[in-house]
Backbone as CSV, one residue per row, in Angstrom:
resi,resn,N_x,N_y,N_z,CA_x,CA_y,CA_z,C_x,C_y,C_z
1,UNK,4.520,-16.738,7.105,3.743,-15.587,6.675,3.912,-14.446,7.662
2,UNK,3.478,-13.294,7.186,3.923,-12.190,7.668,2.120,-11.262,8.544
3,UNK,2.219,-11.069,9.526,0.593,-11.013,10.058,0.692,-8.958,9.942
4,UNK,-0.574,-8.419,9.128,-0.940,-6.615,8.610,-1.949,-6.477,9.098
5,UNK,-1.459,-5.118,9.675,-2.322,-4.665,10.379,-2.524,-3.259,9.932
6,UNK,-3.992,-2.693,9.167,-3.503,-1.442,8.442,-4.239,-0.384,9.737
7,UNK,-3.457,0.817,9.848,-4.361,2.219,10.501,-4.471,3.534,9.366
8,UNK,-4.753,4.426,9.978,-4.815,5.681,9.542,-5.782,6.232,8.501
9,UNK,-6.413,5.321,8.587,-7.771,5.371,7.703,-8.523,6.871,8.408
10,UNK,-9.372,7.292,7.494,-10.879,8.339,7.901,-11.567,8.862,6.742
11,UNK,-12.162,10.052,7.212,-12.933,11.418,6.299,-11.857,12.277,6.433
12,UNK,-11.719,12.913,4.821,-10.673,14.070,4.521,-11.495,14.557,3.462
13,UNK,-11.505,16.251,3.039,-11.899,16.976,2.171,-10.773,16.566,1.016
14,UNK,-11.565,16.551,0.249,-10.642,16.373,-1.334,-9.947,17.929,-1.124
15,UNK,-8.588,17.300,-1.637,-7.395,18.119,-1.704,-6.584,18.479,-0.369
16,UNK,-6.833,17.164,0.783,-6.345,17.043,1.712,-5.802,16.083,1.676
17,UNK,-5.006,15.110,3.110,-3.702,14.538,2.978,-4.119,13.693,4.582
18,UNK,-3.957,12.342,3.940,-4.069,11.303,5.285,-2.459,9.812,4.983
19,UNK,-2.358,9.596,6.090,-0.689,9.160,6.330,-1.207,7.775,6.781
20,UNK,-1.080,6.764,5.472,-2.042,5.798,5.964,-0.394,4.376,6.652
21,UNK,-0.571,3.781,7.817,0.238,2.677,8.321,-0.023,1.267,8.388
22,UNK,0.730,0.883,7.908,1.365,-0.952,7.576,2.102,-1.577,8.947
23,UNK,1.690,-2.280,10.149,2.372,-2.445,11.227,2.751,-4.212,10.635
24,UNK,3.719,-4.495,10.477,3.991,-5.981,10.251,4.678,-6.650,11.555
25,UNK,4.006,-8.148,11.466,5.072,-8.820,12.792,5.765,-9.648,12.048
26,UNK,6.425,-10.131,12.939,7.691,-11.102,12.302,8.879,-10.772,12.443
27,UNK,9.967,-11.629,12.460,11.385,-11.312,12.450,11.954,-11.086,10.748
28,UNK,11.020,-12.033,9.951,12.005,-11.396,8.502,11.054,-10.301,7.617
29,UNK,10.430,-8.990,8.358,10.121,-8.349,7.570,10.415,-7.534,6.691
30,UNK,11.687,-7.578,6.839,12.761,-6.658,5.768,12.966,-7.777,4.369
31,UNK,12.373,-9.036,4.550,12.771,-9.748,3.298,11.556,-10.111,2.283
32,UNK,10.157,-8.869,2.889,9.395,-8.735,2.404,9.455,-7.401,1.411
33,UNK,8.532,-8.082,0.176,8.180,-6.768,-0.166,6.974,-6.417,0.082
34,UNK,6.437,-5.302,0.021,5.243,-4.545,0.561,4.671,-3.630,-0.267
35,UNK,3.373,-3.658,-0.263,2.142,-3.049,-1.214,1.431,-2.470,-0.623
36,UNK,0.436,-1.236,-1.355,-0.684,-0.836,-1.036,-1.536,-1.380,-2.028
37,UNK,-3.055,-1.688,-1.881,-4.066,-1.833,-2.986,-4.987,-1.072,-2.417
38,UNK,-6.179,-1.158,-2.994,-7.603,-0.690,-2.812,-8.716,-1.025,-3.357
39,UNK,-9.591,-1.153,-2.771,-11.091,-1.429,-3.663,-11.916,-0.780,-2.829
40,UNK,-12.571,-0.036,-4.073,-13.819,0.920,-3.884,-15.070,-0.076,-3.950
41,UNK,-16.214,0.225,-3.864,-17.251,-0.456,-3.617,-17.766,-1.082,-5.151
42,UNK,-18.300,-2.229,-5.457,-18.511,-2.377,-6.474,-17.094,-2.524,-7.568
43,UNK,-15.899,-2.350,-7.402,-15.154,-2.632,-8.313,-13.592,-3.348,-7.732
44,UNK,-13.187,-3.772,-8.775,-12.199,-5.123,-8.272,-10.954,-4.413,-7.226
45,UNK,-10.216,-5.099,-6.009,-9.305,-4.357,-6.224,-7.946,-4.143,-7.117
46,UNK,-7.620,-3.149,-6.469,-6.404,-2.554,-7.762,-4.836,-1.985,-7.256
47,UNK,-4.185,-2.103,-7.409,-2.708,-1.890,-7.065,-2.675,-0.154,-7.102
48,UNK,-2.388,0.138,-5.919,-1.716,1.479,-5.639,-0.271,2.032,-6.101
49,UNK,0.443,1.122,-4.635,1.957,1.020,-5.000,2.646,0.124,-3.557
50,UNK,4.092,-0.080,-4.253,4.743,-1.470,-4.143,6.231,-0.533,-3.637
51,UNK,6.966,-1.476,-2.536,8.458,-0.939,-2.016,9.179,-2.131,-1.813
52,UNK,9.884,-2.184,-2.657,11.106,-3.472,-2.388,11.617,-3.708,-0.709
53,UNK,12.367,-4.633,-0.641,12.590,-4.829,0.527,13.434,-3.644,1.898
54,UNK,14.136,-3.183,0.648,14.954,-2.105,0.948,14.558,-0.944,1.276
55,UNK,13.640,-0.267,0.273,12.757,0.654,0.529,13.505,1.437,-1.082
56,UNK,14.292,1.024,-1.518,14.899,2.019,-2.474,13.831,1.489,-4.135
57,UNK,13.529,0.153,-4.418,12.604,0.125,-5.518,11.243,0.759,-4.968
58,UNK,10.381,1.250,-5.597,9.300,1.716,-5.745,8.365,1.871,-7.055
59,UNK,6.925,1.432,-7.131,6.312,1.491,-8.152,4.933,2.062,-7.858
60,UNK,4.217,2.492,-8.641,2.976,3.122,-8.594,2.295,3.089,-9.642
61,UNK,0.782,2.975,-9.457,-0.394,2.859,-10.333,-0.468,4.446,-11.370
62,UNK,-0.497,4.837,-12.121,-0.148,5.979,-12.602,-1.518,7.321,-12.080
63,UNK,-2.992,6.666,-11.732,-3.712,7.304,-11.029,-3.095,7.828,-9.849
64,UNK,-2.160,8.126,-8.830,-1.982,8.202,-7.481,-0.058,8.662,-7.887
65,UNK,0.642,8.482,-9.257,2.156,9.027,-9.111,2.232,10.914,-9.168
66,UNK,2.255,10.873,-8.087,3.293,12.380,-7.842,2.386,12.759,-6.893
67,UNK,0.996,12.309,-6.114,0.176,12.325,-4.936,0.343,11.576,-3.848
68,UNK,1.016,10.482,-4.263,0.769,9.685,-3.178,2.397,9.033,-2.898
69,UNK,2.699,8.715,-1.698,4.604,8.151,-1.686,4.444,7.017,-0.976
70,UNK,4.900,5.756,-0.899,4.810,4.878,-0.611,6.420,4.656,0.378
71,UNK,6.715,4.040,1.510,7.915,4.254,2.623,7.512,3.236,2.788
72,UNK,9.100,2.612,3.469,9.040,1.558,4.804,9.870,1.585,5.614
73,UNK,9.859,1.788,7.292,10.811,1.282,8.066,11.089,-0.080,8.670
74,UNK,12.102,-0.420,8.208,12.592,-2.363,8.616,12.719,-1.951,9.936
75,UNK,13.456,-1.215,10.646,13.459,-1.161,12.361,12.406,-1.505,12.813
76,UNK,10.948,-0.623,12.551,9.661,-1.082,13.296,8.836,-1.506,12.093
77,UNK,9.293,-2.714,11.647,8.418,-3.483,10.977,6.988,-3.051,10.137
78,UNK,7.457,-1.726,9.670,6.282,-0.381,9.402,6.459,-0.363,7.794
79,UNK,4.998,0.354,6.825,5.215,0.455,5.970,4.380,1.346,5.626
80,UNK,4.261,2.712,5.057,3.553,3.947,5.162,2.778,4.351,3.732
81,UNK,1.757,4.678,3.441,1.426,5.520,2.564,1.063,6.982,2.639
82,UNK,1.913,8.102,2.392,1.158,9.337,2.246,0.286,9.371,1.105
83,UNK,-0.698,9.718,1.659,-1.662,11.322,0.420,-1.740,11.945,0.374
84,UNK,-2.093,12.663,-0.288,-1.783,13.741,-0.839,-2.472,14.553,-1.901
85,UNK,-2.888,15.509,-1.671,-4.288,16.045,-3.053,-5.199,14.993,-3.454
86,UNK,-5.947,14.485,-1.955,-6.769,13.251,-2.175,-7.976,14.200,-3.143
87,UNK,-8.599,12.678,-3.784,-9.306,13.552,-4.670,-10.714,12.042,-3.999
88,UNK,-12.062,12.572,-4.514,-13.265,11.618,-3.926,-13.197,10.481,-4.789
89,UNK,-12.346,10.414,-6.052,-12.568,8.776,-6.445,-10.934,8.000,-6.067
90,UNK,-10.649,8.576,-4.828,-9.253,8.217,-3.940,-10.689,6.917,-2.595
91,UNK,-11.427,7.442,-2.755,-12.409,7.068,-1.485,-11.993,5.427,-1.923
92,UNK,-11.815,4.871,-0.729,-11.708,2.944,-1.146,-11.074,2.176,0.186
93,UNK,-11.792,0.820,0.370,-10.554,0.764,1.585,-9.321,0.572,0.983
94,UNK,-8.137,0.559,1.847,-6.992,0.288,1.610,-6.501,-1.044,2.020
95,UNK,-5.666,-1.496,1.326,-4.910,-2.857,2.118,-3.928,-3.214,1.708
96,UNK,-3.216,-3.251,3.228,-1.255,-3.481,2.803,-1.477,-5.028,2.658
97,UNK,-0.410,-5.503,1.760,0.265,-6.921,1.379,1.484,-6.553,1.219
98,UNK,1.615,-7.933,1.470,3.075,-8.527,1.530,3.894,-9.485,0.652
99,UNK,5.027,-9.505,0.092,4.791,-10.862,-0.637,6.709,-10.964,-0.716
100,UNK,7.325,-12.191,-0.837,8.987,-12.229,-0.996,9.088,-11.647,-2.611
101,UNK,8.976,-10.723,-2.741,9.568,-10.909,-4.306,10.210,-9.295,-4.786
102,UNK,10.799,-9.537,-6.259,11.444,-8.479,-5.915,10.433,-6.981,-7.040
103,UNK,10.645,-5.970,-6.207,9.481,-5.025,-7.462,10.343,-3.973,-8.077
104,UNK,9.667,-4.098,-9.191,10.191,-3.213,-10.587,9.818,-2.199,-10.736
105,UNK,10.408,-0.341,-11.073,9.884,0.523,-11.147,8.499,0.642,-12.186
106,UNK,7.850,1.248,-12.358,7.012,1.232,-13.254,5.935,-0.373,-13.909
107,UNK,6.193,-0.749,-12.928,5.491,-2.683,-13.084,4.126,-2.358,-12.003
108,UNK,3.025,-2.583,-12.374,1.811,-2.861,-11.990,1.187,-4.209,-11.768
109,UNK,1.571,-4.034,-9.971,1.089,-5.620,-9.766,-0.593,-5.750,-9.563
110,UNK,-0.856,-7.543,-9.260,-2.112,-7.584,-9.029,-2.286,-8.328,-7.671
111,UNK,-3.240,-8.430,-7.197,-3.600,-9.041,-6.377,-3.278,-10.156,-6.274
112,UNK,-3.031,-11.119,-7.231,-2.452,-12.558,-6.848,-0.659,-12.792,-6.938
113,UNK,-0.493,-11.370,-6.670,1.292,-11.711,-6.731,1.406,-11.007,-5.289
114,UNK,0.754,-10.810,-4.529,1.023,-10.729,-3.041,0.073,-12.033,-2.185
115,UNK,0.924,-12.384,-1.289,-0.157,-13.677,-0.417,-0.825,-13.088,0.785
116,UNK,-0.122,-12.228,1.380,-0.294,-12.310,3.022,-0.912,-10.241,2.883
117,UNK,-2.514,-10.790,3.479,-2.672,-9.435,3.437,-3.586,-9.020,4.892
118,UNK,-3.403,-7.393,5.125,-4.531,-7.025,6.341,-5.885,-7.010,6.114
119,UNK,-6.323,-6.482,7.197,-8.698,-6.344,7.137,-8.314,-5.191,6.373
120,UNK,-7.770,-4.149,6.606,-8.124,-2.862,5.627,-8.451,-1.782,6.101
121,UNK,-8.434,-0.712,5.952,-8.904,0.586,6.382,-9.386,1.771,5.737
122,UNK,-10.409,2.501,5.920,-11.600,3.210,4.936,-11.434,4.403,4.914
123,UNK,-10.818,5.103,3.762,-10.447,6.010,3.160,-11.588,6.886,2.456
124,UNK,-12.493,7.863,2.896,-13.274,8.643,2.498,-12.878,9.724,1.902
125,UNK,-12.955,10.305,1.036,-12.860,11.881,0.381,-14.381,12.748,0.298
126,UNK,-14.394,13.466,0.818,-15.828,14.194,0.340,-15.255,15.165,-0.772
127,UNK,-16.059,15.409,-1.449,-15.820,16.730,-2.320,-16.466,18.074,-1.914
């Protein structure tokens, strides 16, 4: 298994922009693929977006496509989310997973198709 560690969490005014980080250990983290999710208070979590091992597949929840970009660098075992025109029902923690498999453009995963995940980090929007 692969051990996440998420940062870059805070408070941002809606229609501002926070650069949230995925620090992974391990030697085969390039043969991971890697996710963002989220859950807001009271509701399940939910798939953001997903980067193949490579960094070249990419998928996204259709709430968050053309706001938000999902990256990874295999050198430092890193995996990034920008935001972007956060809006207040963006507010949720976040949490990177991990999982071997391979992801499909436009495919919306769930929570039980990643295993290995971080504590999370708290993403506020005020309006």
């Amino acid at each position: 298994q692969v051990q996440l560690v998420e940062s870059g969490g805070g408070l941002v005014q809606a229609g501002g922009s926070l650069r949230l980080t995925c620090a992974a250990s391990g030697r085969t983290f390039r043969s991971y693929a890697m996710a963002w999710f989220r859950q807001a208070p009271g509701k399940e979590r939910e798939f953001v977006a997903a980067v193949g091992w490579s960094g070249h597949s990419t998928s996204y929840a259709d709430s968050v496509k053309g706001r938000f970009t999902i990256s990874r660098d295999n050198a430092r075992n890193t995996v990034y989310l920008q935001m972007n025109s956060l809006k207040p029902e963006d507010t949720a923690v976040f949490y990177c997973a991990a999982e071997r498999r391979q992801i499909y453009s436009g495919t919306y995963y769930y929570y039980s198709d990643f295993g290995s995940w971080g504590q999370g980090t708290q993403v506020t929007v005020s309006s």
